[in-house]
Every structure is written in structure tokens, then in C-alpha cells.
């Protein structure tokens, strides 16, 4: 609720400022035209505000206009107004996602060490403890920073880079190892149980994601 009020106040102030720019620019133009004896006395402050609101909201009824001498400013003002309207609509469209992100971060910040936290974040070895990799990956998942598509992309790249032992390392006679040639299945339980990828980031990434995915599917 607080974020909505702040955003609404910010957009309101920006809109008022944008309209004031148009009003004062038009008034200056009218005063200059009056000095040349070709001014239009019908342009009151209210008429200037009416024109500015039409322009900033991109409605443009076309019932009033300051004339050809003001076209250059109108072009600039229309571009500025269009940008403002687009920015405001984008802000409102992303408001709920921003609120959700703030809530997720607040919930994550409030977390304390508990059995539920360990069960949720640990990988498949079930050793009742969490290492730095498991905590990092689980936190990224809970904060909505990565998802299953990201995980699949990361592990596909890992398969392309790793050797037959399941590690990324430099070999003098190393040839490109691809998924088809290594035959390594990082989503297979036996791969993690045989200790090949023990304490690796890949183990934590897939293991924690599999743990959280099972938890979400059971609810």
C-alpha cells in the first residue's frame, strides 16, 4: 500500500510539473506575440492549462491551438508527453511485480535457522546441513531471481563444458565434451549419489531445485 501511494504521488507531481512547463511556455509565447501586436487575447491562464492537459494526455481535441509560431515547441512537448504517458503506464503495469518482489525479499530477510529451512534448502544428500552453494541457489529461487528455465540453461552449458569425470577443468589433450559423448545425466539420482559431483555448484543447483519443485508439486 505504501509503495502504491509513493508511486501515485510521484506520478502526480511529474504530471503537474509537465503541465506547468506547457502553461508557462505558452504564456511566454502569448506575451511575446502581444508585444508584436498580433497576439490572441483569448489565451487566458485557464485556456493555457486546458491546452496543456490535452497535450500531456495525448488526447488533442484540436479545438484550440497556439498557431504555427508555436509548432516547434509543440513537437518537443508532444514527444515529452508521450514519454511520460508510456512511463506512467509501465510503472502501473509493473507495480504488482515490484510489490511481490519486496514481499519475497522481506520474507527471506525474516528467515531464521530451523528444521523447516534446512529441509527446504538442502540438496538430495539429506545431511541436515546447508552449505554456501545450497543456501545461495535456494535463496535465488525463493527470491524469484532464477527459475526452471534458467536452471536448465545453466546445466545444459555445464554438460557442454565438463569432462567425463563431471568437472570443468583444463586438460592438455582435452577434446570438446558434449552431452551425447559423455552420457552424463545431471538429473539422474545416481549421478549425485556416486560422489562424482560432490560439493559442486551443479549438484547444489539441481538438487535444491528438485527439492523445491517436489515441495511445490505436493502442495
Tab-separated table of C-alpha atoms in Angstrom:
chain	number	residue	atom	x	y	z
A	1	UNK	CA	0.000	0.000	0.000
A	2	UNK	CA	2.851	2.363	0.877
A	3	UNK	CA	4.555	1.721	-2.471
A	4	UNK	CA	1.326	2.445	-4.358
A	5	UNK	CA	0.917	5.778	-2.557
A	6	UNK	CA	4.540	6.762	-3.224
A	7	UNK	CA	4.281	5.900	-6.927
A	8	UNK	CA	0.950	7.714	-7.299
A	9	UNK	CA	2.365	10.827	-5.582
A	10	UNK	CA	5.467	10.716	-7.776
A	11	UNK	CA	3.442	10.430	-10.992
A	12	UNK	CA	1.093	13.204	-9.858
A	13	UNK	CA	3.987	15.590	-9.184
A	14	UNK	CA	5.560	14.736	-12.537
A	15	UNK	CA	2.264	15.332	-14.322
A	16	UNK	CA	1.719	18.689	-12.609
A	17	UNK	CA	5.266	19.777	-13.468
A	18	UNK	CA	4.844	18.705	-17.085
A	19	UNK	CA	1.638	20.709	-17.410
A	20	UNK	CA	3.201	23.768	-15.780
A	21	UNK	CA	6.010	23.672	-18.330
A	22	UNK	CA	3.423	23.793	-21.125
A	23	UNK	CA	1.362	26.516	-19.462
A	24	UNK	CA	4.290	28.866	-18.819
A	25	UNK	CA	5.830	28.219	-22.243
A	26	UNK	CA	2.524	29.087	-23.905
A	27	UNK	CA	2.051	32.181	-21.725
A	28	UNK	CA	5.530	33.410	-22.668
A	29	UNK	CA	4.701	32.827	-26.326
A	30	UNK	CA	1.448	34.792	-25.974
A	31	UNK	CA	3.216	37.679	-24.217
A	32	UNK	CA	5.842	37.850	-26.962
A	33	UNK	CA	3.097	37.789	-29.603
A	34	UNK	CA	1.255	40.594	-27.767
A	35	UNK	CA	4.387	42.702	-27.982
A	36	UNK	CA	4.282	42.291	-31.761
A	37	UNK	CA	0.615	43.428	-31.852
A	38	UNK	CA	-0.508	40.063	-33.275
A	39	UNK	CA	-1.336	38.309	-30.025
A	40	UNK	CA	-4.535	36.450	-29.202
A	41	UNK	CA	-6.185	37.885	-26.080
A	42	UNK	CA	-8.411	34.799	-25.732
A	43	UNK	CA	-5.500	32.780	-24.297
A	44	UNK	CA	-6.231	33.041	-20.596
A	45	UNK	CA	-4.435	31.016	-17.921
A	46	UNK	CA	-7.342	28.564	-17.964
A	47	UNK	CA	-7.133	28.214	-21.740
A	48	UNK	CA	-3.401	27.553	-21.483
A	49	UNK	CA	-3.967	24.872	-18.842
A	50	UNK	CA	-6.712	23.311	-20.987
A	51	UNK	CA	-4.330	23.124	-23.951
A	52	UNK	CA	-1.523	21.689	-21.799
A	53	UNK	CA	-3.736	18.949	-20.319
A	54	UNK	CA	-4.943	17.988	-23.803
A	55	UNK	CA	-1.344	17.688	-24.981
A	56	UNK	CA	0.122	15.859	-21.982
A	57	UNK	CA	-2.649	13.261	-22.032
A	58	UNK	CA	-2.120	12.878	-25.826
A	59	UNK	CA	-5.863	13.456	-26.364
A	60	UNK	CA	-5.566	16.577	-28.512
A	61	UNK	CA	-9.151	17.588	-29.352
A	62	UNK	CA	-7.829	20.169	-31.802
A	63	UNK	CA	-10.380	22.789	-30.768
A	64	UNK	CA	-7.670	25.256	-29.752
A	65	UNK	CA	-4.080	25.768	-30.806
A	66	UNK	CA	-1.428	28.449	-30.386
A	67	UNK	CA	-0.632	28.700	-34.105
A	68	UNK	CA	2.278	27.895	-36.442
A	69	UNK	CA	4.796	30.004	-34.500
A	70	UNK	CA	4.500	27.572	-31.613
A	71	UNK	CA	4.856	24.345	-33.642
A	72	UNK	CA	8.496	23.722	-32.728
A	73	UNK	CA	7.727	23.696	-29.026
A	74	UNK	CA	4.591	21.605	-29.596
A	75	UNK	CA	6.652	18.903	-31.321
A	76	UNK	CA	9.055	18.765	-28.393
A	77	UNK	CA	6.189	18.894	-25.878
A	78	UNK	CA	4.280	16.080	-27.569
A	79	UNK	CA	7.356	13.822	-27.528
A	80	UNK	CA	7.894	14.583	-23.847
A	81	UNK	CA	4.227	13.973	-23.055
A	82	UNK	CA	4.163	10.669	-24.926
A	83	UNK	CA	7.218	9.504	-22.997
A	84	UNK	CA	5.556	10.464	-19.711
A	85	UNK	CA	2.335	8.599	-20.517
A	86	UNK	CA	4.264	5.494	-21.571
A	87	UNK	CA	6.432	5.639	-18.467
A	88	UNK	CA	3.368	6.029	-16.231
A	89	UNK	CA	1.571	3.071	-17.807
A	90	UNK	CA	4.704	0.934	-17.487
A	91	UNK	CA	5.035	1.914	-13.847
A	92	UNK	CA	1.479	0.877	-13.069
A	93	UNK	CA	1.852	-2.357	-15.057
A	94	UNK	CA	4.963	-3.391	-13.102
A	95	UNK	CA	3.720	-2.154	-9.732
A	96	UNK	CA	2.359	-5.525	-8.593
A	97	UNK	CA	5.564	-7.340	-9.556
A	98	UNK	CA	7.577	-4.789	-7.571
A	99	UNK	CA	5.324	-5.320	-4.551
A	100	UNK	CA	5.680	-9.103	-4.861
A	101	UNK	CA	9.472	-8.772	-5.039
A	102	UNK	CA	9.533	-6.593	-1.913
A	103	UNK	CA	7.370	-9.135	-0.066
A	104	UNK	CA	9.611	-12.040	-1.126
A	105	UNK	CA	12.711	-10.157	-0.016
A	106	UNK	CA	11.131	-9.233	3.324
A	107	UNK	CA	10.071	-12.842	3.936
A	108	UNK	CA	13.571	-14.042	3.050
A	109	UNK	CA	15.153	-11.476	5.402
A	110	UNK	CA	12.966	-12.663	8.294
A	111	UNK	CA	14.035	-16.302	7.969
A	112	UNK	CA	15.870	-17.897	10.887
A	113	UNK	CA	17.632	-21.245	11.207
A	114	UNK	CA	15.051	-24.008	11.582
A	115	UNK	CA	14.460	-27.615	10.632
A	116	UNK	CA	11.966	-26.500	8.002
A	117	UNK	CA	14.539	-24.167	6.457
A	118	UNK	CA	17.170	-26.934	6.285
A	119	UNK	CA	14.701	-29.424	4.794
A	120	UNK	CA	13.690	-26.873	2.199
A	121	UNK	CA	17.164	-25.754	1.157
A	122	UNK	CA	19.336	-28.869	1.425
A	123	UNK	CA	20.060	-30.994	-1.630
A	124	UNK	CA	19.346	-34.694	-2.069
A	125	UNK	CA	22.001	-35.988	0.333
A	126	UNK	CA	19.768	-35.112	3.348
A	127	UNK	CA	22.715	-34.442	5.675
A	128	UNK	CA	20.693	-31.932	7.759
A	129	UNK	CA	23.031	-29.057	6.926
A	130	UNK	CA	23.255	-26.404	4.255
A	131	UNK	CA	26.457	-25.292	2.541
A	132	UNK	CA	27.038	-21.902	0.949
A	133	UNK	CA	26.114	-23.143	-2.533
A	134	UNK	CA	22.841	-24.696	-1.419
A	135	UNK	CA	21.906	-21.549	0.502
A	136	UNK	CA	22.774	-19.300	-2.447
A	137	UNK	CA	20.829	-21.292	-5.025
A	138	UNK	CA	17.805	-21.833	-2.762
A	139	UNK	CA	17.745	-18.122	-1.914
A	140	UNK	CA	17.868	-17.164	-5.598
A	141	UNK	CA	14.949	-19.488	-6.274
A	142	UNK	CA	12.895	-18.157	-3.359
A	143	UNK	CA	13.612	-14.544	-4.339
A	144	UNK	CA	12.427	-15.263	-7.868
A	145	UNK	CA	15.785	-14.443	-9.444
A	146	UNK	CA	16.052	-17.757	-11.303
A	147	UNK	CA	13.531	-20.379	-12.421
A	148	UNK	CA	13.451	-23.826	-14.006
A	149	UNK	CA	14.252	-22.442	-17.447
A	150	UNK	CA	17.368	-20.724	-16.105
A	151	UNK	CA	18.413	-23.916	-14.332
A	152	UNK	CA	18.018	-25.989	-17.487
A	153	UNK	CA	20.076	-23.489	-19.473
A	154	UNK	CA	22.859	-23.495	-16.861
A	155	UNK	CA	23.026	-27.272	-16.641
A	156	UNK	CA	22.996	-27.648	-20.435
A	157	UNK	CA	26.007	-25.346	-20.611
A	158	UNK	CA	27.636	-27.318	-17.784
A	159	UNK	CA	27.222	-30.560	-19.743
A	160	UNK	CA	28.914	-28.971	-22.748
A	161	UNK	CA	31.922	-27.804	-20.711
A	162	UNK	CA	32.523	-30.673	-18.274
A	163	UNK	CA	34.736	-33.716	-18.833
A	164	UNK	CA	33.976	-37.399	-18.333
A	165	UNK	CA	34.520	-37.044	-14.588
A	166	UNK	CA	31.785	-34.456	-14.373
A	167	UNK	CA	34.066	-31.463	-13.673
A	168	UNK	CA	35.064	-28.387	-15.657
A	169	UNK	CA	38.866	-28.450	-15.789
A	170	UNK	CA	41.677	-27.895	-18.250
A	171	UNK	CA	43.280	-30.963	-19.861
A	172	UNK	CA	46.226	-30.843	-22.228
A	173	UNK	CA	44.602	-33.395	-24.502
A	174	UNK	CA	41.031	-32.379	-23.809
A	175	UNK	CA	38.581	-32.565	-26.647
A	176	UNK	CA	35.186	-30.907	-26.646
A	177	UNK	CA	32.895	-32.969	-24.484
A	178	UNK	CA	29.229	-32.811	-25.337
A	179	UNK	CA	26.204	-34.315	-23.700
A	180	UNK	CA	25.941	-37.106	-26.285
A	181	UNK	CA	29.589	-38.191	-25.848
A	182	UNK	CA	29.775	-38.077	-22.057
A	183	UNK	CA	26.424	-39.680	-21.402
A	184	UNK	CA	26.202	-37.773	-18.096
A	185	UNK	CA	22.696	-37.150	-16.822
A	186	UNK	CA	22.762	-34.406	-14.216
A	187	UNK	CA	19.112	-35.008	-13.386
A	188	UNK	CA	19.744	-38.680	-12.588
A	189	UNK	CA	19.799	-39.540	-8.877
A	190	UNK	CA	22.720	-41.983	-9.342
A	191	UNK	CA	24.993	-39.258	-10.645
A	192	UNK	CA	24.801	-37.358	-7.361
A	193	UNK	CA	24.875	-40.430	-5.162
A	194	UNK	CA	28.156	-41.796	-6.535
A	195	UNK	CA	30.120	-38.758	-5.318
A	196	UNK	CA	31.259	-37.608	-8.752
A	197	UNK	CA	29.883	-34.107	-8.312
A	198	UNK	CA	30.237	-33.902	-4.539
A	199	UNK	CA	30.111	-30.316	-3.216
A	200	UNK	CA	29.847	-28.936	-6.749
A	201	UNK	CA	27.677	-25.995	-7.662
A	202	UNK	CA	25.863	-28.171	-10.210
A	203	UNK	CA	24.847	-30.635	-7.500
A	204	UNK	CA	23.501	-27.873	-5.307
A	205	UNK	CA	21.710	-26.148	-8.160
A	206	UNK	CA	19.873	-29.202	-9.436
A	207	UNK	CA	19.442	-30.823	-6.044
A	208	UNK	CA	17.923	-27.767	-4.376
A	209	UNK	CA	15.719	-27.036	-7.356
A	210	UNK	CA	14.490	-30.632	-7.411
A	211	UNK	CA	13.783	-30.409	-3.665
A	212	UNK	CA	11.788	-27.186	-4.014
A	213	UNK	CA	9.975	-28.476	-7.086
A	214	UNK	CA	8.864	-31.605	-5.224
A	215	UNK	CA	7.653	-29.425	-2.367
A	216	UNK	CA	5.634	-27.178	-4.662
A	217	UNK	CA	4.073	-30.133	-6.505
A	218	UNK	CA	2.970	-31.785	-3.256
A	219	UNK	CA	1.099	-28.703	-2.038
